[in-house]
mmCIF file of C-alpha atoms and ligand atoms in Angstrom:
data_model
loop_
_atom_site.group_PDB
_atom_site.id
_atom_site.type_symbol
_atom_site.label_atom_id
_atom_site.label_comp_id
_atom_site.label_asym_id
_atom_site.label_seq_id
_atom_site.Cartn_x
_atom_site.Cartn_y
_atom_site.Cartn_z
ATOM 1 C CA UNK A 11 9.151 18.156 -37.108
ATOM 2 C CA UNK A 12 7.820 16.209 -33.692
ATOM 3 C CA UNK A 13 4.643 17.016 -32.065
ATOM 4 C CA UNK A 14 6.804 17.681 -29.068
ATOM 5 C CA UNK A 15 8.233 20.839 -30.664
ATOM 6 C CA UNK A 16 6.379 23.381 -32.030
ATOM 7 C CA UNK A 17 7.917 25.859 -34.688
ATOM 8 C CA UNK A 18 6.218 28.699 -36.140
ATOM 9 C CA UNK A 19 7.513 32.097 -38.035
ATOM 10 C CA UNK A 20 5.920 35.224 -37.843
ATOM 11 C CA UNK A 21 7.573 38.908 -38.090
ATOM 12 C CA UNK A 22 11.074 37.762 -38.608
ATOM 13 C CA UNK A 23 10.807 35.573 -35.343
ATOM 14 C CA UNK A 24 11.015 31.766 -35.436
ATOM 15 C CA UNK A 25 9.004 30.736 -31.991
ATOM 16 C CA UNK A 26 10.448 27.227 -30.946
ATOM 17 C CA UNK A 27 8.100 25.749 -28.105
ATOM 18 C CA UNK A 28 8.940 22.617 -26.003
ATOM 19 C CA UNK A 29 5.772 20.778 -26.085
ATOM 20 C CA UNK A 30 5.215 18.019 -23.681
ATOM 21 C CA UNK A 31 3.551 20.083 -20.910
ATOM 22 C CA UNK A 32 2.032 17.000 -18.698
ATOM 23 C CA UNK A 33 5.717 16.107 -18.108
ATOM 24 C CA UNK A 34 7.136 19.729 -17.500
ATOM 25 C CA UNK A 35 8.553 19.445 -21.327
ATOM 26 C CA UNK A 36 11.252 16.727 -20.052
ATOM 27 C CA UNK A 37 13.570 16.145 -22.962
ATOM 28 C CA UNK A 38 13.489 12.866 -24.636
ATOM 29 C CA UNK A 39 15.298 12.088 -27.683
ATOM 30 C CA UNK A 40 12.457 12.963 -30.122
ATOM 31 C CA UNK A 41 12.345 16.444 -28.552
ATOM 32 C CA UNK A 42 16.156 16.892 -28.489
ATOM 33 C CA UNK A 43 16.383 15.887 -32.312
ATOM 34 C CA UNK A 44 13.378 18.014 -32.879
ATOM 35 C CA UNK A 45 15.056 20.961 -31.190
ATOM 36 C CA UNK A 46 18.052 20.590 -33.448
ATOM 37 C CA UNK A 47 15.987 20.389 -36.485
ATOM 38 C CA UNK A 48 14.159 23.666 -35.474
ATOM 39 C CA UNK A 49 17.368 25.626 -34.744
ATOM 40 C CA UNK A 50 18.703 24.320 -37.940
ATOM 41 C CA UNK A 51 15.637 25.562 -39.668
ATOM 42 C CA UNK A 52 15.956 28.927 -38.092
ATOM 43 C CA UNK A 53 19.621 29.150 -39.076
ATOM 44 C CA UNK A 54 18.926 28.387 -42.776
ATOM 45 C CA UNK A 55 15.764 30.428 -43.359
ATOM 46 C CA UNK A 56 16.847 34.212 -44.262
ATOM 47 C CA UNK A 57 13.663 35.430 -43.368
ATOM 48 C CA UNK A 58 14.283 34.511 -39.640
ATOM 49 C CA UNK A 59 16.121 37.072 -37.874
ATOM 50 C CA UNK A 60 15.373 36.165 -34.195
ATOM 51 C CA UNK A 61 14.337 32.985 -32.331
ATOM 52 C CA UNK A 62 12.176 32.784 -29.025
ATOM 53 C CA UNK A 63 12.502 29.756 -27.301
ATOM 54 C CA UNK A 64 9.796 28.741 -24.580
ATOM 55 C CA UNK A 65 7.784 25.899 -22.973
ATOM 56 C CA UNK A 66 4.194 25.032 -23.226
ATOM 57 C CA UNK A 67 2.174 24.752 -20.218
ATOM 58 C CA UNK A 68 3.161 25.562 -16.603
ATOM 59 C CA UNK A 69 6.747 24.364 -16.850
ATOM 60 C CA UNK A 70 9.957 25.559 -19.030
ATOM 61 C CA UNK A 71 11.650 22.093 -18.889
ATOM 62 C CA UNK A 72 12.297 19.594 -16.277
ATOM 63 C CA UNK A 73 15.697 18.289 -18.117
ATOM 64 C CA UNK A 74 16.237 14.967 -19.229
ATOM 65 C CA UNK A 75 13.290 12.639 -19.015
ATOM 66 C CA UNK A 76 14.323 10.512 -16.435
ATOM 67 C CA UNK A 77 11.997 7.348 -17.666
ATOM 68 C CA UNK A 78 13.864 7.338 -20.874
ATOM 69 C CA UNK A 79 17.177 7.715 -18.868
ATOM 70 C CA UNK A 80 16.806 4.147 -17.238
ATOM 71 C CA UNK A 81 16.127 2.527 -20.693
ATOM 72 C CA UNK A 82 18.766 3.972 -22.723
ATOM 73 C CA UNK A 83 21.260 1.775 -24.094
ATOM 74 C CA UNK A 84 23.956 4.403 -24.614
ATOM 75 C CA UNK A 85 26.088 5.609 -21.883
ATOM 76 C CA UNK A 86 25.411 8.785 -20.433
ATOM 77 C CA UNK A 87 28.428 10.409 -21.640
ATOM 78 C CA UNK A 88 27.603 9.126 -25.034
ATOM 79 C CA UNK A 89 24.171 10.304 -24.891
ATOM 80 C CA UNK A 90 25.534 13.760 -23.809
ATOM 81 C CA UNK A 91 27.859 13.716 -26.847
ATOM 82 C CA UNK A 92 25.179 12.499 -29.265
ATOM 83 C CA UNK A 93 22.096 14.474 -28.226
ATOM 84 C CA UNK A 94 22.929 17.591 -26.053
ATOM 85 C CA UNK A 95 26.493 18.748 -26.733
ATOM 86 C CA UNK A 96 25.677 19.653 -30.461
ATOM 87 C CA UNK A 97 22.534 21.423 -29.257
ATOM 88 C CA UNK A 98 24.220 23.829 -26.711
ATOM 89 C CA UNK A 99 26.863 24.472 -29.393
ATOM 90 C CA UNK A 100 24.096 25.199 -32.329
ATOM 91 C CA UNK A 101 22.206 27.726 -29.927
ATOM 92 C CA UNK A 102 25.571 29.573 -29.071
ATOM 93 C CA UNK A 103 26.782 29.517 -32.665
ATOM 94 C CA UNK A 104 23.510 30.405 -34.223
ATOM 95 C CA UNK A 105 24.204 33.674 -36.102
ATOM 96 C CA UNK A 106 20.821 35.196 -34.826
ATOM 97 C CA UNK A 107 19.905 36.153 -31.611
ATOM 98 C CA UNK A 108 17.885 33.760 -29.298
ATOM 99 C CA UNK A 109 15.613 34.845 -26.557
ATOM 100 C CA UNK A 110 14.478 32.286 -24.021
ATOM 101 C CA UNK A 111 11.209 32.859 -22.338
ATOM 102 C CA UNK A 112 11.325 31.142 -19.013
ATOM 103 C CA UNK A 113 7.424 30.448 -18.346
ATOM 104 C CA UNK A 114 8.015 28.150 -15.207
ATOM 105 C CA UNK A 115 10.475 25.569 -13.726
ATOM 106 C CA UNK A 116 13.857 24.833 -15.495
ATOM 107 C CA UNK A 117 15.570 21.919 -13.936
ATOM 108 C CA UNK A 118 18.638 20.171 -14.842
ATOM 109 C CA UNK A 119 19.352 20.132 -18.685
ATOM 110 C CA UNK A 120 16.399 22.386 -18.868
ATOM 111 C CA UNK A 121 17.996 25.094 -16.845
ATOM 112 C CA UNK A 122 21.378 24.611 -18.945
ATOM 113 C CA UNK A 123 19.177 25.108 -22.065
ATOM 114 C CA UNK A 124 18.115 28.418 -20.936
ATOM 115 C CA UNK A 125 22.233 29.345 -20.667
ATOM 116 C CA UNK A 126 22.274 28.529 -24.383
ATOM 117 C CA UNK A 127 20.254 31.393 -25.151
ATOM 118 C CA UNK A 128 21.688 35.006 -25.688
ATOM 119 C CA UNK A 129 18.870 36.763 -23.440
ATOM 120 C CA UNK A 130 16.562 35.331 -20.788
ATOM 121 C CA UNK A 131 13.199 36.827 -19.994
ATOM 122 C CA UNK A 132 11.647 35.209 -16.932
ATOM 123 C CA UNK A 133 8.443 35.241 -15.377
ATOM 124 C CA UNK A 134 7.969 35.891 -11.548
ATOM 125 C CA UNK A 135 6.567 32.289 -11.367
ATOM 126 C CA UNK A 136 9.425 30.798 -12.872
ATOM 127 C CA UNK A 137 11.953 28.912 -11.189
ATOM 128 C CA UNK A 138 15.583 27.183 -11.635
ATOM 129 C CA UNK A 139 16.870 23.968 -10.398
ATOM 130 C CA UNK A 140 20.586 23.748 -11.364
ATOM 131 C CA UNK A 141 21.044 21.245 -8.383
ATOM 132 C CA UNK A 142 18.744 18.819 -9.929
ATOM 133 C CA UNK A 143 21.914 16.885 -11.455
ATOM 134 C CA UNK A 144 23.600 16.597 -7.989
ATOM 135 C CA UNK A 145 20.157 15.473 -6.421
ATOM 136 C CA UNK A 146 20.418 12.365 -8.719
ATOM 137 C CA UNK A 147 24.002 11.864 -8.368
ATOM 138 C CA UNK A 148 25.262 13.467 -11.441
ATOM 139 C CA UNK A 149 27.392 16.368 -12.403
ATOM 140 C CA UNK A 150 25.737 19.481 -13.930
ATOM 141 C CA UNK A 151 25.853 19.032 -17.756
ATOM 142 C CA UNK A 152 24.923 20.372 -21.126
ATOM 143 C CA UNK A 153 27.340 23.181 -20.800
ATOM 144 C CA UNK A 154 26.281 24.375 -17.275
ATOM 145 C CA UNK A 155 29.681 24.065 -15.622
ATOM 146 C CA UNK A 156 30.866 26.311 -18.169
ATOM 147 C CA UNK A 157 28.342 28.794 -18.957
ATOM 148 C CA UNK A 158 26.787 29.395 -15.487
ATOM 149 C CA UNK A 159 29.808 30.849 -13.818
ATOM 150 C CA UNK A 160 30.677 32.895 -16.728
ATOM 151 C CA UNK A 161 27.032 34.493 -16.202
ATOM 152 C CA UNK A 162 26.939 34.748 -12.527
ATOM 153 C CA UNK A 163 30.226 34.001 -11.128
ATOM 154 C CA UNK A 164 31.769 30.779 -9.663
ATOM 155 C CA UNK A 165 30.452 31.443 -6.235
ATOM 156 C CA UNK A 166 26.915 31.595 -6.928
ATOM 157 C CA UNK A 167 27.104 28.787 -9.483
ATOM 158 C CA UNK A 168 28.426 26.435 -6.926
ATOM 159 C CA UNK A 169 25.873 27.498 -4.565
ATOM 160 C CA UNK A 170 23.248 26.438 -7.244
ATOM 161 C CA UNK A 171 24.895 23.263 -8.486
ATOM 162 C CA UNK A 172 25.011 21.982 -4.787
ATOM 163 C CA UNK A 173 21.945 23.578 -2.857
ATOM 164 C CA UNK A 174 19.473 24.349 -5.341
ATOM 165 C CA UNK A 175 16.955 21.430 -5.647
ATOM 166 C CA UNK A 176 13.423 21.188 -6.160
ATOM 167 C CA UNK A 177 12.712 22.245 -2.693
ATOM 168 C CA UNK A 178 15.051 25.123 -2.755
ATOM 169 C CA UNK A 179 14.476 26.542 -6.131
ATOM 170 C CA UNK A 180 15.962 29.829 -7.273
ATOM 171 C CA UNK A 181 12.929 32.076 -7.936
ATOM 172 C CA UNK A 182 12.767 34.446 -10.954
ATOM 173 C CA UNK A 183 12.969 37.392 -8.748
ATOM 174 C CA UNK A 184 16.557 36.299 -7.346
ATOM 175 C CA UNK A 185 17.478 34.937 -10.715
ATOM 176 C CA UNK A 186 17.000 38.569 -12.112
ATOM 177 C CA UNK A 187 18.783 40.150 -8.886
ATOM 178 C CA UNK A 188 21.677 37.579 -9.517
ATOM 179 C CA UNK A 189 21.927 38.626 -13.420
ATOM 180 C CA UNK A 190 20.934 35.279 -14.704
ATOM 181 C CA UNK A 191 17.960 36.547 -16.107
ATOM 182 C CA UNK A 192 17.867 39.868 -18.287
ATOM 183 C CA UNK A 193 13.989 40.986 -17.784
ATOM 184 C CA UNK A 194 11.560 39.958 -15.049
ATOM 185 C CA UNK A 195 7.866 40.205 -15.542
ATOM 186 C CA UNK A 196 4.607 39.160 -14.428
ATOM 187 C CA UNK A 197 3.378 35.629 -15.802
ATOM 188 C CA UNK A 198 0.700 37.174 -17.906
ATOM 189 C CA UNK A 199 3.144 39.514 -19.466
ATOM 190 C CA UNK A 200 5.868 37.102 -20.276
ATOM 191 C CA UNK A 201 5.015 36.157 -23.762
ATOM 192 C CA UNK A 202 4.488 39.701 -24.901
ATOM 193 C CA UNK A 203 7.785 40.931 -23.245
ATOM 194 C CA UNK A 204 9.777 38.291 -24.628
ATOM 195 C CA UNK A 205 8.160 38.231 -28.122
ATOM 196 C CA UNK A 206 8.660 42.178 -28.164
ATOM 197 C CA UNK A 207 12.439 41.836 -27.622
ATOM 198 C CA UNK A 208 12.621 39.063 -30.168
ATOM 199 C CA UNK A 209 10.643 41.358 -32.707
ATOM 200 C CA UNK A 210 12.968 44.179 -32.175
ATOM 201 C CA UNK A 211 15.950 42.131 -32.629
ATOM 202 C CA UNK A 212 14.234 40.748 -35.791
ATOM 203 C CA UNK A 213 14.266 44.362 -37.125
ATOM 204 C CA UNK A 214 18.224 45.127 -36.223
ATOM 205 C CA UNK A 215 21.444 44.393 -38.221
ATOM 206 C CA UNK A 216 21.280 40.635 -38.138
ATOM 207 C CA UNK A 217 24.861 40.215 -39.389
ATOM 208 C CA UNK A 218 25.998 42.590 -36.690
ATOM 209 C CA UNK A 219 24.374 40.651 -34.001
ATOM 210 C CA UNK A 220 25.574 37.114 -35.381
ATOM 211 C CA UNK A 221 29.309 38.472 -35.126
ATOM 212 C CA UNK A 222 28.918 39.903 -31.840
ATOM 213 C CA UNK A 223 27.814 36.615 -30.333
ATOM 214 C CA UNK A 224 30.900 35.407 -32.262
ATOM 215 C CA UNK A 225 33.034 37.978 -30.595
ATOM 216 C CA UNK A 226 31.702 37.607 -27.097
ATOM 217 C CA UNK A 227 31.534 34.020 -26.753
ATOM 218 C CA UNK A 228 34.833 33.333 -28.749
ATOM 219 C CA UNK A 229 36.820 36.089 -26.921
ATOM 220 C CA UNK A 230 35.930 34.339 -23.651
ATOM 221 C CA UNK A 231 38.707 31.686 -24.430
ATOM 222 C CA UNK A 232 41.186 34.203 -25.684
ATOM 223 C CA UNK A 233 43.688 36.538 -24.215
ATOM 224 C CA UNK A 234 43.230 40.460 -24.783
ATOM 225 C CA UNK A 235 45.719 40.613 -27.800
ATOM 226 C CA UNK A 236 43.918 37.812 -29.359
ATOM 227 C CA UNK A 237 40.579 39.236 -28.688
ATOM 228 C CA UNK A 238 41.313 42.592 -29.950
ATOM 229 C CA UNK A 239 42.499 41.139 -33.296
ATOM 230 C CA UNK A 240 39.493 38.947 -33.473
ATOM 231 C CA UNK A 241 37.345 42.039 -33.180
ATOM 232 C CA UNK A 242 39.177 43.982 -35.969
ATOM 233 C CA UNK A 243 38.811 40.777 -38.088
ATOM 234 C CA UNK A 244 35.118 40.481 -37.593
ATOM 235 C CA UNK A 245 34.542 44.297 -37.641
ATOM 236 C CA UNK A 246 35.692 44.174 -41.542
ATOM 237 C CA UNK A 247 32.858 41.475 -42.100
ATOM 238 C CA UNK A 248 30.348 43.917 -40.429
ATOM 239 C CA UNK A 249 31.702 46.893 -42.352
ATOM 240 C CA UNK A 250 31.011 45.237 -45.468
ATOM 241 C CA UNK A 251 27.028 44.702 -44.787
ATOM 242 C CA UNK A 252 24.198 46.457 -46.338
ATOM 243 C CA UNK A 253 23.067 47.095 -42.889
ATOM 244 C CA UNK A 254 26.277 48.876 -41.689
ATOM 245 C CA UNK A 255 25.868 51.163 -44.755
ATOM 246 C CA UNK A 256 22.207 51.780 -44.025
ATOM 247 C CA UNK A 257 22.847 52.704 -40.206
ATOM 248 C CA UNK A 258 25.439 55.073 -41.095
ATOM 249 C CA UNK A 259 23.294 56.687 -43.937
ATOM 250 C CA UNK A 260 20.311 56.978 -41.558
ATOM 251 C CA UNK A 261 22.279 58.709 -39.020
ATOM 252 C CA UNK A 262 23.680 61.208 -41.391
ATOM 253 C CA UNK A 263 20.260 61.717 -42.844
ATOM 254 C CA UNK A 264 18.807 62.145 -39.430
ATOM 255 C CA UNK A 265 16.213 59.394 -40.152
ATOM 256 C CA UNK A 266 15.324 56.009 -38.466
ATOM 257 C CA UNK A 267 17.233 53.432 -40.077
ATOM 258 C CA UNK A 268 15.634 50.118 -42.004
ATOM 259 C CA UNK A 269 17.687 47.316 -41.549
ATOM 260 C CA UNK A 270 17.321 44.326 -44.192
ATOM 261 C CA UNK A 271 19.295 41.925 -42.243
ATOM 262 C CA UNK A 272 22.019 41.398 -44.864
HETATM 263 O O1 T3D B 21 21.290 11.263 -20.289
HETATM 264 C C1 T3D B 21 21.814 12.241 -20.302
HETATM 265 O O2 T3D B 21 22.390 12.503 -21.190
HETATM 266 C C2 T3D B 21 22.243 12.687 -18.942
HETATM 267 C C3 T3D B 21 21.627 14.108 -18.783
HETATM 268 C C4 T3D B 21 21.432 14.582 -17.777
HETATM 269 C C5 T3D B 21 20.769 15.920 -17.917
HETATM 270 C C6 T3D B 21 19.552 16.138 -16.667
HETATM 271 O O3 T3D B 21 18.797 16.891 -17.122
HETATM 272 S S1 T3D B 21 19.726 15.393 -15.204
HETATM 273 C C7 T3D B 21 18.239 16.148 -14.519
HETATM 274 C C8 T3D B 21 16.968 15.598 -15.021
HETATM 275 N N1 T3D B 21 15.965 16.459 -14.189
HETATM 276 C C9 T3D B 21 15.248 16.121 -12.924
HETATM 277 O O4 T3D B 21 16.149 15.435 -12.252
HETATM 278 C C10 T3D B 21 14.172 16.883 -12.364
HETATM 279 C C11 T3D B 21 13.128 16.028 -11.947
HETATM 280 N N2 T3D B 21 12.140 16.714 -11.755
HETATM 281 C C12 T3D B 21 11.936 17.571 -10.699
HETATM 282 O O5 T3D B 21 12.806 17.648 -9.928
HETATM 283 C C13 T3D B 21 10.603 18.079 -10.368
HETATM 284 O O6 T3D B 21 9.727 17.515 -11.218
HETATM 285 C C14 T3D B 21 10.442 19.596 -10.823
HETATM 286 C C15 T3D B 21 11.564 20.380 -9.779
HETATM 287 C C16 T3D B 21 10.806 19.889 -12.214
HETATM 288 C C17 T3D B 21 8.949 19.809 -10.545
HETATM 289 O O7 T3D B 21 8.712 19.499 -9.364
HETATM 290 P P1 T3D B 21 6.654 19.744 -8.967
HETATM 291 O O8 T3D B 21 6.719 19.211 -7.525
HETATM 292 O O9 T3D B 21 6.289 21.164 -9.423
HETATM 293 O O10 T3D B 21 6.057 18.707 -10.067
HETATM 294 P P2 T3D B 21 6.312 17.042 -10.090
HETATM 295 O O11 T3D B 21 4.979 16.737 -9.578
HETATM 296 O O12 T3D B 21 7.706 16.518 -9.591
HETATM 297 O O13 T3D B 21 6.109 16.778 -11.767
HETATM 298 C C18 T3D B 21 5.075 16.857 -12.431
HETATM 299 C C19 T3D B 21 5.297 15.743 -13.456
HETATM 300 O O14 T3D B 21 6.150 15.891 -14.512
HETATM 301 C C20 T3D B 21 5.348 14.119 -12.826
HETATM 302 O O15 T3D B 21 4.599 13.353 -13.665
HETATM 303 P P3 T3D B 21 3.160 12.710 -13.150
HETATM 304 O O16 T3D B 21 3.418 12.194 -11.812
HETATM 305 O O17 T3D B 21 2.268 13.935 -12.778
HETATM 306 O O18 T3D B 21 2.620 11.846 -14.013
HETATM 307 C C21 T3D B 21 6.759 14.215 -13.068
HETATM 308 O O19 T3D B 21 7.221 12.800 -12.618
HETATM 309 C C22 T3D B 21 7.065 14.996 -14.309
HETATM 310 N N3 T3D B 21 8.398 14.871 -14.360
HETATM 311 C C23 T3D B 21 9.054 16.101 -13.983
HETATM 312 N N4 T3D B 21 10.420 16.284 -14.238
HETATM 313 C C24 T3D B 21 10.438 14.985 -15.149
HETATM 314 C C25 T3D B 21 9.126 14.339 -15.210
HETATM 315 N N5 T3D B 21 8.908 13.093 -15.914
HETATM 316 C C26 T3D B 21 10.214 12.569 -16.514
HETATM 317 N N6 T3D B 21 11.455 13.138 -16.494
HETATM 318 C C27 T3D B 21 11.673 14.352 -15.572
HETATM 319 N N7 T3D B 21 12.765 14.916 -15.620
#
């Protein structure tokens, strides 16, 4: 793993930290590949049952490293295809929940990265800059044009893509009011708040959570009839897990369940 991505595992939670604090964790190729390796490791490690993604220092992530941008030999489209698109897909299809702790500014592809997570917890000192793309004459990418309207609606997403630049940032409080962020807390409490949620998720029925991700994200592309059928299909899978049996037994025996993630 590269030094610019930190990866640790404790209490069933893999913490992935973007670690180029002097550049607001701007994403270079080394980091993007390190991120993919980290998510791959989290996917295959059975002891990992939730992921916490955050940034080191005062920023979450300022998007594509613009110094590397000018020296790249690939077209921008190929760079997206090769480095970003698979990463966002990997996050959305990871069969374990991802909590993103937004500790500071999230700009451009850094803002898109927060959308790849399942839950966002933000500090009251955080901010989002979805207009960073248009500010440099680009179109929002890394899934943002697809994911942001789904989360906050097309009207608000357009406002952010067009008007939300480094001088007009969306603050954590407004992001919370708009439903972009699931929990808002003081900066000092951010890590504990996000870690508590991730740790709680890590004790829950992991297979059912992974299948819920598959249903919610997959069903956004289906009509109602297909979505109903898909729910029935994956419910059969969930119903065969140890954790389903344990959940029912615990309820009937009036005791708290102990889920093993299988
Ligand atoms: O290649 C492809 O596949 C295309 C993909 C594109 C995806 C994208 O992400 S496009 C958008 C790229 N990101 C940006 O355009 C954001 C640029 N940064 C900013 O607008 C501002 O830095 C922030 C709003 C994030 C923060 O502003 P502020 O005033 O708090 O801090 P600052 O002074 O501007 O930045 C602090 C340092 O971080 C500074 O370095 P220095 O001068 O102290 O040595 C700055 O240059 C550096 N930095 C911030 N963002 C980037 C960066 N360095 C490289 N790339 C960055 N994206």
